[in-house]
PDB file of N, CA and C in Angstrom:
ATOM      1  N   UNK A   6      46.112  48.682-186.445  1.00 53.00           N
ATOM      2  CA  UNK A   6      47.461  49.226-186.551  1.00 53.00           C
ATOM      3  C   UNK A   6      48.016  49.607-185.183  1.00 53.00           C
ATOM      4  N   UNK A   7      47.165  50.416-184.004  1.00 58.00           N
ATOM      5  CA  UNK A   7      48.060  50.588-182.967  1.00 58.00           C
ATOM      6  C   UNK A   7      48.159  49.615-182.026  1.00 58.00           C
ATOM      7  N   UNK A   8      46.785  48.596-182.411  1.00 62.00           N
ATOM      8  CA  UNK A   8      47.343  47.546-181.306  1.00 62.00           C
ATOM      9  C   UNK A   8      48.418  46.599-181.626  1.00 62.00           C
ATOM     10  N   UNK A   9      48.574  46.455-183.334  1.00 66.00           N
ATOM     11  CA  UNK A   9      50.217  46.082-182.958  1.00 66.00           C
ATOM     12  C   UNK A   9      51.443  46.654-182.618  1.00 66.00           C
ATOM     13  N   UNK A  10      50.991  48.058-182.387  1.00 68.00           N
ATOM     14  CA  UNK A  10      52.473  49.082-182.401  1.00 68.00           C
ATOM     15  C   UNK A  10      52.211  49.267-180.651  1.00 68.00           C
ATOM     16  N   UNK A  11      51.294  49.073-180.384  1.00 64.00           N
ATOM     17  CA  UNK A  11      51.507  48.773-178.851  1.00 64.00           C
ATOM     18  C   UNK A  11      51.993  47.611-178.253  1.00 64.00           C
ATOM     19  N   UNK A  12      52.040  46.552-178.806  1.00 74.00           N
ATOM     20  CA  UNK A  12      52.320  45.071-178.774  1.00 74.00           C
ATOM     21  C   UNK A  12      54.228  44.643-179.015  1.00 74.00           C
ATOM     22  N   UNK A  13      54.692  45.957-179.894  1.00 84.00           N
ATOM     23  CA  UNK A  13      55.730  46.222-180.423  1.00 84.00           C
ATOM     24  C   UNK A  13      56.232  46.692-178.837  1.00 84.00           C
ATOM     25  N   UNK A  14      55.935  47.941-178.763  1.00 85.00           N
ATOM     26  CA  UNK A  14      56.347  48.507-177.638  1.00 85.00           C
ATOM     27  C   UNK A  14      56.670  47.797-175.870  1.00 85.00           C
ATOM     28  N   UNK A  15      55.585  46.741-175.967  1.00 87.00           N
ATOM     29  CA  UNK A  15      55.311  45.968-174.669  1.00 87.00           C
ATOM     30  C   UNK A  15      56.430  44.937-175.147  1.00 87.00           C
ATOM     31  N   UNK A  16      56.737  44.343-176.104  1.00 88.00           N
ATOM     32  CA  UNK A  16      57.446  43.472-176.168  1.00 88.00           C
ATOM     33  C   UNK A  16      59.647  43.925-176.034  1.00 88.00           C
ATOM     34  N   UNK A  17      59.328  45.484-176.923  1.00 89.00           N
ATOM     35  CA  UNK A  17      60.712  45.874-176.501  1.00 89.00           C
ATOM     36  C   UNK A  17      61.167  46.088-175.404  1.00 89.00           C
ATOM     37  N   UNK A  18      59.810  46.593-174.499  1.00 91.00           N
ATOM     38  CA  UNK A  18      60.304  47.217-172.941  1.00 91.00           C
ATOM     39  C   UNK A  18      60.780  45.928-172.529  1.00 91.00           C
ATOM     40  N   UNK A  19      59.866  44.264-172.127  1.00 91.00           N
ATOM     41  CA  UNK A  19      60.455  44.025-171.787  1.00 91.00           C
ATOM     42  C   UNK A  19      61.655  42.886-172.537  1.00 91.00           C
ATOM     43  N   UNK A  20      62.040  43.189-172.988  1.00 92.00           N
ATOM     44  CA  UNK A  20      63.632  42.544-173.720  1.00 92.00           C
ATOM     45  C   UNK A  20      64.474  43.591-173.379  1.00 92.00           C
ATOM     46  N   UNK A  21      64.173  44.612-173.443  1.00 93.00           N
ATOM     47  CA  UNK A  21      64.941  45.652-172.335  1.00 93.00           C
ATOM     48  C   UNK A  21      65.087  45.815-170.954  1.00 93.00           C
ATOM     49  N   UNK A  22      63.978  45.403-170.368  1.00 93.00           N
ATOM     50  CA  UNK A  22      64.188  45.075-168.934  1.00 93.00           C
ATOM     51  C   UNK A  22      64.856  43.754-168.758  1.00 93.00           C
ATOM     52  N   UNK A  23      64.835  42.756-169.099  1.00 93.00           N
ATOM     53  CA  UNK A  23      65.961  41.671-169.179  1.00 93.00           C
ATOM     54  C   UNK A  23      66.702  41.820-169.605  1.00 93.00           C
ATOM     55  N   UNK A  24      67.304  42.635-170.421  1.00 94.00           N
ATOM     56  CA  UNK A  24      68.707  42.908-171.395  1.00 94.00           C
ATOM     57  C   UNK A  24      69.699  43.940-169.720  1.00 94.00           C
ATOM     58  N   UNK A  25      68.625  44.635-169.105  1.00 92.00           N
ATOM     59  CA  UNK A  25      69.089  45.592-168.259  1.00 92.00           C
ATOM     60  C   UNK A  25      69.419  44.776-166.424  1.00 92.00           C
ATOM     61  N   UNK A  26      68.478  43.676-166.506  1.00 90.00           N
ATOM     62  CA  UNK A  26      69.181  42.735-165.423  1.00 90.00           C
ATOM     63  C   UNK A  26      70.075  41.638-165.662  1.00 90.00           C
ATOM     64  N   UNK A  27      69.941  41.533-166.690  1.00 92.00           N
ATOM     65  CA  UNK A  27      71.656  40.485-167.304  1.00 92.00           C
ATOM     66  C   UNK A  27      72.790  41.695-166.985  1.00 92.00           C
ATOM     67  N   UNK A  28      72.531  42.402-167.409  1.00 93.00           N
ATOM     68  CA  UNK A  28      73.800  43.625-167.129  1.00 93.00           C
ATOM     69  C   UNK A  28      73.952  43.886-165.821  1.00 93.00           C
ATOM     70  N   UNK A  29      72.818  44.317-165.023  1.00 92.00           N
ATOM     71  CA  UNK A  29      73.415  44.461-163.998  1.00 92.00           C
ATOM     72  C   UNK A  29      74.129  42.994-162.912  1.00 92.00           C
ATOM     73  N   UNK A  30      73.418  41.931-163.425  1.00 91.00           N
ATOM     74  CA  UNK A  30      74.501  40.896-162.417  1.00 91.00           C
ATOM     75  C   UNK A  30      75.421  40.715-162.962  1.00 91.00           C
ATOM     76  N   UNK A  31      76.022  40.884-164.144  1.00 94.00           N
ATOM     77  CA  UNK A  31      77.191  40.822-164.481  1.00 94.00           C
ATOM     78  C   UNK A  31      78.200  41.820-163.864  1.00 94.00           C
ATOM     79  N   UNK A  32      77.521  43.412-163.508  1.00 94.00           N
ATOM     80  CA  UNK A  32      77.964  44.498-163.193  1.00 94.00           C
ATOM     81  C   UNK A  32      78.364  44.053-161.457  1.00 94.00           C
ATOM     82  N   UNK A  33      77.429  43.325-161.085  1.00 95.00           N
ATOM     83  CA  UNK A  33      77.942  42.726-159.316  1.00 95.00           C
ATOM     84  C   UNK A  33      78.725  41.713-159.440  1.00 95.00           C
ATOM     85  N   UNK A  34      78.807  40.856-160.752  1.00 95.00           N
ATOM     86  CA  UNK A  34      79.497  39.778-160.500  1.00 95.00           C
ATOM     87  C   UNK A  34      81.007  40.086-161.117  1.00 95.00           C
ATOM     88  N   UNK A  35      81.289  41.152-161.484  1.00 96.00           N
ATOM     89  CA  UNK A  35      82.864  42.179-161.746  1.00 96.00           C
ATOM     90  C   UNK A  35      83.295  42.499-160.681  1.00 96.00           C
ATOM     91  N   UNK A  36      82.351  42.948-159.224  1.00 96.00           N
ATOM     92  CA  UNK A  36      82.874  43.557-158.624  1.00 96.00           C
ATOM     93  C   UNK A  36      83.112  42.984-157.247  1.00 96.00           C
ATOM     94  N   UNK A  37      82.716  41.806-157.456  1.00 97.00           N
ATOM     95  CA  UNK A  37      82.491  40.395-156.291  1.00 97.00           C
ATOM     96  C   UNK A  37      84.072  40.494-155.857  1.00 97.00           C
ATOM     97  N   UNK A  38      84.326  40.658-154.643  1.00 97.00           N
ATOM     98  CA  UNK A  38      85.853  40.206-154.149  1.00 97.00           C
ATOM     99  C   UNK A  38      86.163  41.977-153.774  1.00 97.00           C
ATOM    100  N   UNK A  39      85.853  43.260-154.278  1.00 97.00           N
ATOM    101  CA  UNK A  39      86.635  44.529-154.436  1.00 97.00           C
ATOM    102  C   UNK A  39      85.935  45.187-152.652  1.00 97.00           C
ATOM    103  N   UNK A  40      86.959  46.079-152.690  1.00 98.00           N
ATOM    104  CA  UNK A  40      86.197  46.671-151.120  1.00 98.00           C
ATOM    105  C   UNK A  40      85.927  48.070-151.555  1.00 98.00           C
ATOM    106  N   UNK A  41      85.038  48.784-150.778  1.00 97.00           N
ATOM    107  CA  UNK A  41      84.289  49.768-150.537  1.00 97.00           C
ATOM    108  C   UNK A  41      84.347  50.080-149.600  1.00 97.00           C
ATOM    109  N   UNK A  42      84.339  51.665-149.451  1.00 97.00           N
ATOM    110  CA  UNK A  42      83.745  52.252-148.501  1.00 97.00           C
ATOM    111  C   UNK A  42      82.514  52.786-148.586  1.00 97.00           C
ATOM    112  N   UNK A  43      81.285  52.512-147.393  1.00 97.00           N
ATOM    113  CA  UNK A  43      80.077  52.797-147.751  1.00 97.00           C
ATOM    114  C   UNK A  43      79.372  53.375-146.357  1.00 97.00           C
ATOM    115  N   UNK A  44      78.199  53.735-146.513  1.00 97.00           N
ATOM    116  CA  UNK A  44      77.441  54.771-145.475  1.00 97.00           C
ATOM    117  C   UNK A  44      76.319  54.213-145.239  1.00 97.00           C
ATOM    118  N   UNK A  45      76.426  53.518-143.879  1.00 97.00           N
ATOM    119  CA  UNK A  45      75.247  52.571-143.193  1.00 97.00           C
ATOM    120  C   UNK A  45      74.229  53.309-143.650  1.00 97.00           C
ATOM    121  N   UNK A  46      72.902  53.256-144.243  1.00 96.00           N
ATOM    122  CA  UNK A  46      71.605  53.755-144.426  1.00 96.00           C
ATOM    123  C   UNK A  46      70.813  52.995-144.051  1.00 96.00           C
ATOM    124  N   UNK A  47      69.791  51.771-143.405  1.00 95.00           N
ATOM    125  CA  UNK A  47      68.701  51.360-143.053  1.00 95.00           C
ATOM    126  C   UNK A  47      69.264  49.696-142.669  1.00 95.00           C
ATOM    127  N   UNK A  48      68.136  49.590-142.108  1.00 93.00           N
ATOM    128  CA  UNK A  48      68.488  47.899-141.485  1.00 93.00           C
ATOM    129  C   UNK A  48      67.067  47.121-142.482  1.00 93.00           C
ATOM    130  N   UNK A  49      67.704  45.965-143.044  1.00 90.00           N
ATOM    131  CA  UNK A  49      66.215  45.560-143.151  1.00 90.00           C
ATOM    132  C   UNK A  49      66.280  43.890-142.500  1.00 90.00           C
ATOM    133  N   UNK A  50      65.363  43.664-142.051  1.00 90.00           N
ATOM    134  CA  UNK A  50      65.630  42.090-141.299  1.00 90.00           C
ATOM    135  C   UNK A  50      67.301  41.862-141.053  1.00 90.00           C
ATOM    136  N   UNK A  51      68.191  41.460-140.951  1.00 93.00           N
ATOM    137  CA  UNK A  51      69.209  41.152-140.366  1.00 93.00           C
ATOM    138  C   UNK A  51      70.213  41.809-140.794  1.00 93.00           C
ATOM    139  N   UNK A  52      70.013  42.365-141.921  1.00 96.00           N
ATOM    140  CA  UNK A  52      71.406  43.089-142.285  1.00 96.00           C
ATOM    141  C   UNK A  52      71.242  44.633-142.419  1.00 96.00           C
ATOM    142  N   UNK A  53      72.419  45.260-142.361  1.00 97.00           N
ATOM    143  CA  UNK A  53      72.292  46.852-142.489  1.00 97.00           C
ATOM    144  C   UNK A  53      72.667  46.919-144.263  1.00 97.00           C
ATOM    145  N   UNK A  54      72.230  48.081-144.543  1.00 97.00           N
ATOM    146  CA  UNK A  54      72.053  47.967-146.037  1.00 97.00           C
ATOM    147  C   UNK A  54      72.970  49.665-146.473  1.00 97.00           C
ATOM    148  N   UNK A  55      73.637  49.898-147.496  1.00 97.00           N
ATOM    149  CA  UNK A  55      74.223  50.519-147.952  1.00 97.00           C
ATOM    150  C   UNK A  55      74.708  50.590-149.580  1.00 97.00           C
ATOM    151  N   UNK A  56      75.227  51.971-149.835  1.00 97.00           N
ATOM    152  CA  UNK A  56      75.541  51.512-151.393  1.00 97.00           C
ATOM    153  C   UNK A  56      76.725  52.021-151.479  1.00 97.00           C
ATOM    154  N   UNK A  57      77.419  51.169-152.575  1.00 96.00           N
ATOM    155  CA  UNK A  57      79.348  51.536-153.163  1.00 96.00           C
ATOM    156  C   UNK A  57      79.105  52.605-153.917  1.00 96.00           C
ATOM    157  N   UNK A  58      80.147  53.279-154.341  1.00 96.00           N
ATOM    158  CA  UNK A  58      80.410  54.596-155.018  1.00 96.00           C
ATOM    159  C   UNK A  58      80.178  54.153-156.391  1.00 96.00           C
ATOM    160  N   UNK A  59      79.310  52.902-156.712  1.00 95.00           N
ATOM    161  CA  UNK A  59      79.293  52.670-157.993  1.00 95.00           C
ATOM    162  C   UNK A  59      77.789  52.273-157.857  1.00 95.00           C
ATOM    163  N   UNK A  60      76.863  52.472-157.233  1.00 95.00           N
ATOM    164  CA  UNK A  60      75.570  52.479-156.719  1.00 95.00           C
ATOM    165  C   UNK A  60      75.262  50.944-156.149  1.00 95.00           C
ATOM    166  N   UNK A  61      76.081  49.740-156.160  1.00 97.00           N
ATOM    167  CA  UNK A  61      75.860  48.633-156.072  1.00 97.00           C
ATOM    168  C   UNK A  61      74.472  48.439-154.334  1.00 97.00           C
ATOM    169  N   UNK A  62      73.825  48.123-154.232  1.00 97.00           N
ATOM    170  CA  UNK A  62      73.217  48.096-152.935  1.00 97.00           C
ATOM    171  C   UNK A  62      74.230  46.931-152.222  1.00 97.00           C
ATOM    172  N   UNK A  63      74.601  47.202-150.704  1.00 97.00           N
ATOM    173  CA  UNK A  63      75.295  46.374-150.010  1.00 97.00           C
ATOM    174  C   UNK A  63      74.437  45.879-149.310  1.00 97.00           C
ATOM    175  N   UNK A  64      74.193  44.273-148.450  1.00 98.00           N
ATOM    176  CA  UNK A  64      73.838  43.642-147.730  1.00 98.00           C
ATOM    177  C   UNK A  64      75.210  43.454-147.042  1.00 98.00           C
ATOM    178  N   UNK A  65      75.113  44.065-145.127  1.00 98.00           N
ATOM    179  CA  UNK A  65      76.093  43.587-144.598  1.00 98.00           C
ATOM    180  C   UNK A  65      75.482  43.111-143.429  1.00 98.00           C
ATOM    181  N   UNK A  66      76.579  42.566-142.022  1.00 96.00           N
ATOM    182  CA  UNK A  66      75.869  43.077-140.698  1.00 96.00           C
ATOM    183  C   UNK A  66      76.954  43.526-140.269  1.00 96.00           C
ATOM    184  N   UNK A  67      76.767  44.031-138.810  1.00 94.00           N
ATOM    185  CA  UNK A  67      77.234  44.484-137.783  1.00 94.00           C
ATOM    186  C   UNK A  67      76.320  45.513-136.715  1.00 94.00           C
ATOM    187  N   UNK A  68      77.147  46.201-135.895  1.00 94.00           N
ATOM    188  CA  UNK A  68      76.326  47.255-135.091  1.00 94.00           C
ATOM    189  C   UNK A  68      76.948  48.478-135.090  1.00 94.00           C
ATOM    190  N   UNK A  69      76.379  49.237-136.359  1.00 95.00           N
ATOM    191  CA  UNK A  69      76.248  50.450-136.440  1.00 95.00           C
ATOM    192  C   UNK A  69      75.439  51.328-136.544  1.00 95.00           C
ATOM    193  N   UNK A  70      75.550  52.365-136.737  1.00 95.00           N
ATOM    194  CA  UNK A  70      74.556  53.164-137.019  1.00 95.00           C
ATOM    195  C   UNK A  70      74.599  53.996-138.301  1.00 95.00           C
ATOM    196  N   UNK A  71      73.460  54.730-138.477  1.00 95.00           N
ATOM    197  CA  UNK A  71      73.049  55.082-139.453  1.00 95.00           C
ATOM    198  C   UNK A  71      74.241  55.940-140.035  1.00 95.00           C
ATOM    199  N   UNK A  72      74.208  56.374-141.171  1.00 96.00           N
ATOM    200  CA  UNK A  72      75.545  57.687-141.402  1.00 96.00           C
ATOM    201  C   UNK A  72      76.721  56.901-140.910  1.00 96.00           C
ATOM    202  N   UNK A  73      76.885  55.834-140.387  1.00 96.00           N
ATOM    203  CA  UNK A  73      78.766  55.551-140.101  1.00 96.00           C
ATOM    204  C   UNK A  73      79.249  54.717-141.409  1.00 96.00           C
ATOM    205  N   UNK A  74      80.040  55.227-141.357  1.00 96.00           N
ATOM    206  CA  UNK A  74      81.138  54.787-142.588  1.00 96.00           C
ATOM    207  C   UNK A  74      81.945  53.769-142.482  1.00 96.00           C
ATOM    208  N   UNK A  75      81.486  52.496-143.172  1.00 97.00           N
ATOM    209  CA  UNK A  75      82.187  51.110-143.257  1.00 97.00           C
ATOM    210  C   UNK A  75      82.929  50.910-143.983  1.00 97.00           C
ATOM    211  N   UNK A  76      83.747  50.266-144.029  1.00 98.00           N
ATOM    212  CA  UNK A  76      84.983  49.507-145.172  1.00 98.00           C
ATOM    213  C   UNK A  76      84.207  47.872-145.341  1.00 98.00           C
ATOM    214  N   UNK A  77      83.737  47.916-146.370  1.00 98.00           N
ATOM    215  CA  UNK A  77      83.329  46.264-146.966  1.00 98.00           C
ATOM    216  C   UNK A  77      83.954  45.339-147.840  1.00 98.00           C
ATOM    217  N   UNK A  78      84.183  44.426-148.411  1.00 98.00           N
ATOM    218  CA  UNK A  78      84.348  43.603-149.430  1.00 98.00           C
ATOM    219  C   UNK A  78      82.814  42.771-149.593  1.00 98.00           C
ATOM    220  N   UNK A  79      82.569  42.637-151.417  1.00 98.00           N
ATOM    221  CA  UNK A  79      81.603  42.445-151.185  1.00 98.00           C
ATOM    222  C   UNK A  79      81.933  41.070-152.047  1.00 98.00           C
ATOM    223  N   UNK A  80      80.965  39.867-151.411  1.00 97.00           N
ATOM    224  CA  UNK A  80      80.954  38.570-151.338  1.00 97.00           C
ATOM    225  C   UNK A  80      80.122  37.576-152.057  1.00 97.00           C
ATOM    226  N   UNK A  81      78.673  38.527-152.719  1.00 96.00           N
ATOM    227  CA  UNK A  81      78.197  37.028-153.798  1.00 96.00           C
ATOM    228  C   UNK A  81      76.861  38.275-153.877  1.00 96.00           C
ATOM    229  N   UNK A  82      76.671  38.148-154.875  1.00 94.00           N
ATOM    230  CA  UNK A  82      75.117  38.503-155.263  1.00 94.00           C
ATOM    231  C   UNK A  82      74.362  38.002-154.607  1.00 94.00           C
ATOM    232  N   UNK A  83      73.323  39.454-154.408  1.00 94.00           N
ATOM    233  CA  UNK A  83      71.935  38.927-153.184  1.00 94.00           C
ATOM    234  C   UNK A  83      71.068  39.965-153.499  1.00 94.00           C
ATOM    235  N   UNK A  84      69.628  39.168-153.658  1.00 92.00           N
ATOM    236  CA  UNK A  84      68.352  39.891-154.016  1.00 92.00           C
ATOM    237  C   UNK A  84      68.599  41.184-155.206  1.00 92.00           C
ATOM    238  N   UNK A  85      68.787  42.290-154.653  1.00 91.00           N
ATOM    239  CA  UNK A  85      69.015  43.958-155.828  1.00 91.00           C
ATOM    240  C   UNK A  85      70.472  43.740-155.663  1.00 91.00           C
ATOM    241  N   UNK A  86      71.405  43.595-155.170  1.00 95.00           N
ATOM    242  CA  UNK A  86      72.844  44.031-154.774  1.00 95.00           C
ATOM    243  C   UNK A  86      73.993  42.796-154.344  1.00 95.00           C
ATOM    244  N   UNK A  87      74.656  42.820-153.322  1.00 97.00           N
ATOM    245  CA  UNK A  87      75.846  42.050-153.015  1.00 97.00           C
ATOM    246  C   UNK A  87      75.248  41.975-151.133  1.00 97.00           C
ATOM    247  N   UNK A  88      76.079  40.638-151.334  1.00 97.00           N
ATOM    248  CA  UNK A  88      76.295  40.252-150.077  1.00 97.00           C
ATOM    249  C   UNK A  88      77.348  40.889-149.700  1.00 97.00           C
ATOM    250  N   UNK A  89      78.325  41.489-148.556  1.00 97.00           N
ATOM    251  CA  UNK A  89      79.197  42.101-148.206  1.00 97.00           C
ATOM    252  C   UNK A  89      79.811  41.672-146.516  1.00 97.00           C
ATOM    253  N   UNK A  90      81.171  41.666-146.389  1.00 97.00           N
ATOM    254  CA  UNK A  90      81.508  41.325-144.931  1.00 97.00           C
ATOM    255  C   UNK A  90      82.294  42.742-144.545  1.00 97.00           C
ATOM    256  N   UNK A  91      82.165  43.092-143.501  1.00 97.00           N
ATOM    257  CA  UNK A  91      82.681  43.924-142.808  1.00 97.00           C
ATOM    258  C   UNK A  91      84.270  44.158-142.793  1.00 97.00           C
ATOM    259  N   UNK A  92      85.295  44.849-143.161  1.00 96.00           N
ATOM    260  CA  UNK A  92      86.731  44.654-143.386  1.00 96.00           C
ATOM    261  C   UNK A  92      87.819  45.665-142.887  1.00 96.00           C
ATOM    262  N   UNK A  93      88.923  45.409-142.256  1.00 81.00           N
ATOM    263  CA  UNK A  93      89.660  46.511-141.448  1.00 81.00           C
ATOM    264  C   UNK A  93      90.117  47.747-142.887  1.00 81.00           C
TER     265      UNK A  93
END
């Protein structure tokens, strides 16, 4: 009996964890084209990384620093988040 009610459980989590990344690229792919303002936090390999007021993770570049405050548009889904270009 509990190893099928554990079997139950392993199988809802994940149809829930795929039910929860269909949502979220749909949730980046709504917001593909909109601009943000966001707060440089870490570099990882080529791009500086940040998040929109709607938690989206940004992939951008430029040369800033940490804590400075960018204006983005963001440009195509990438890896956790959006690709993003730098914008006046």
């Amino acid at each position: 009996k509990f190893k099928n009610e554990a079997t139950n459980v392993k199988e809802r989590a994940q149809k829930l964890a795929e039910l929860n990344a269909q949502n979220k690229s749909k949730f980046i792919d709504k917001n593909i084209g909109k601009k943000y303002a966001v707060i440089v936090e870490t570099k990882k390999g080529d791009y500086l990384t940040g998040h929109t007021p709607n938690y989206i993770t940004c992939y951008f570049k430029g040369n800033y620093n940490s804590n400075d405050i960018v204006s983005v548009k963001l440009t195509g889904a990438y890896l956790d988040g959006a690709l993003a270009e730098v914008v006046d």
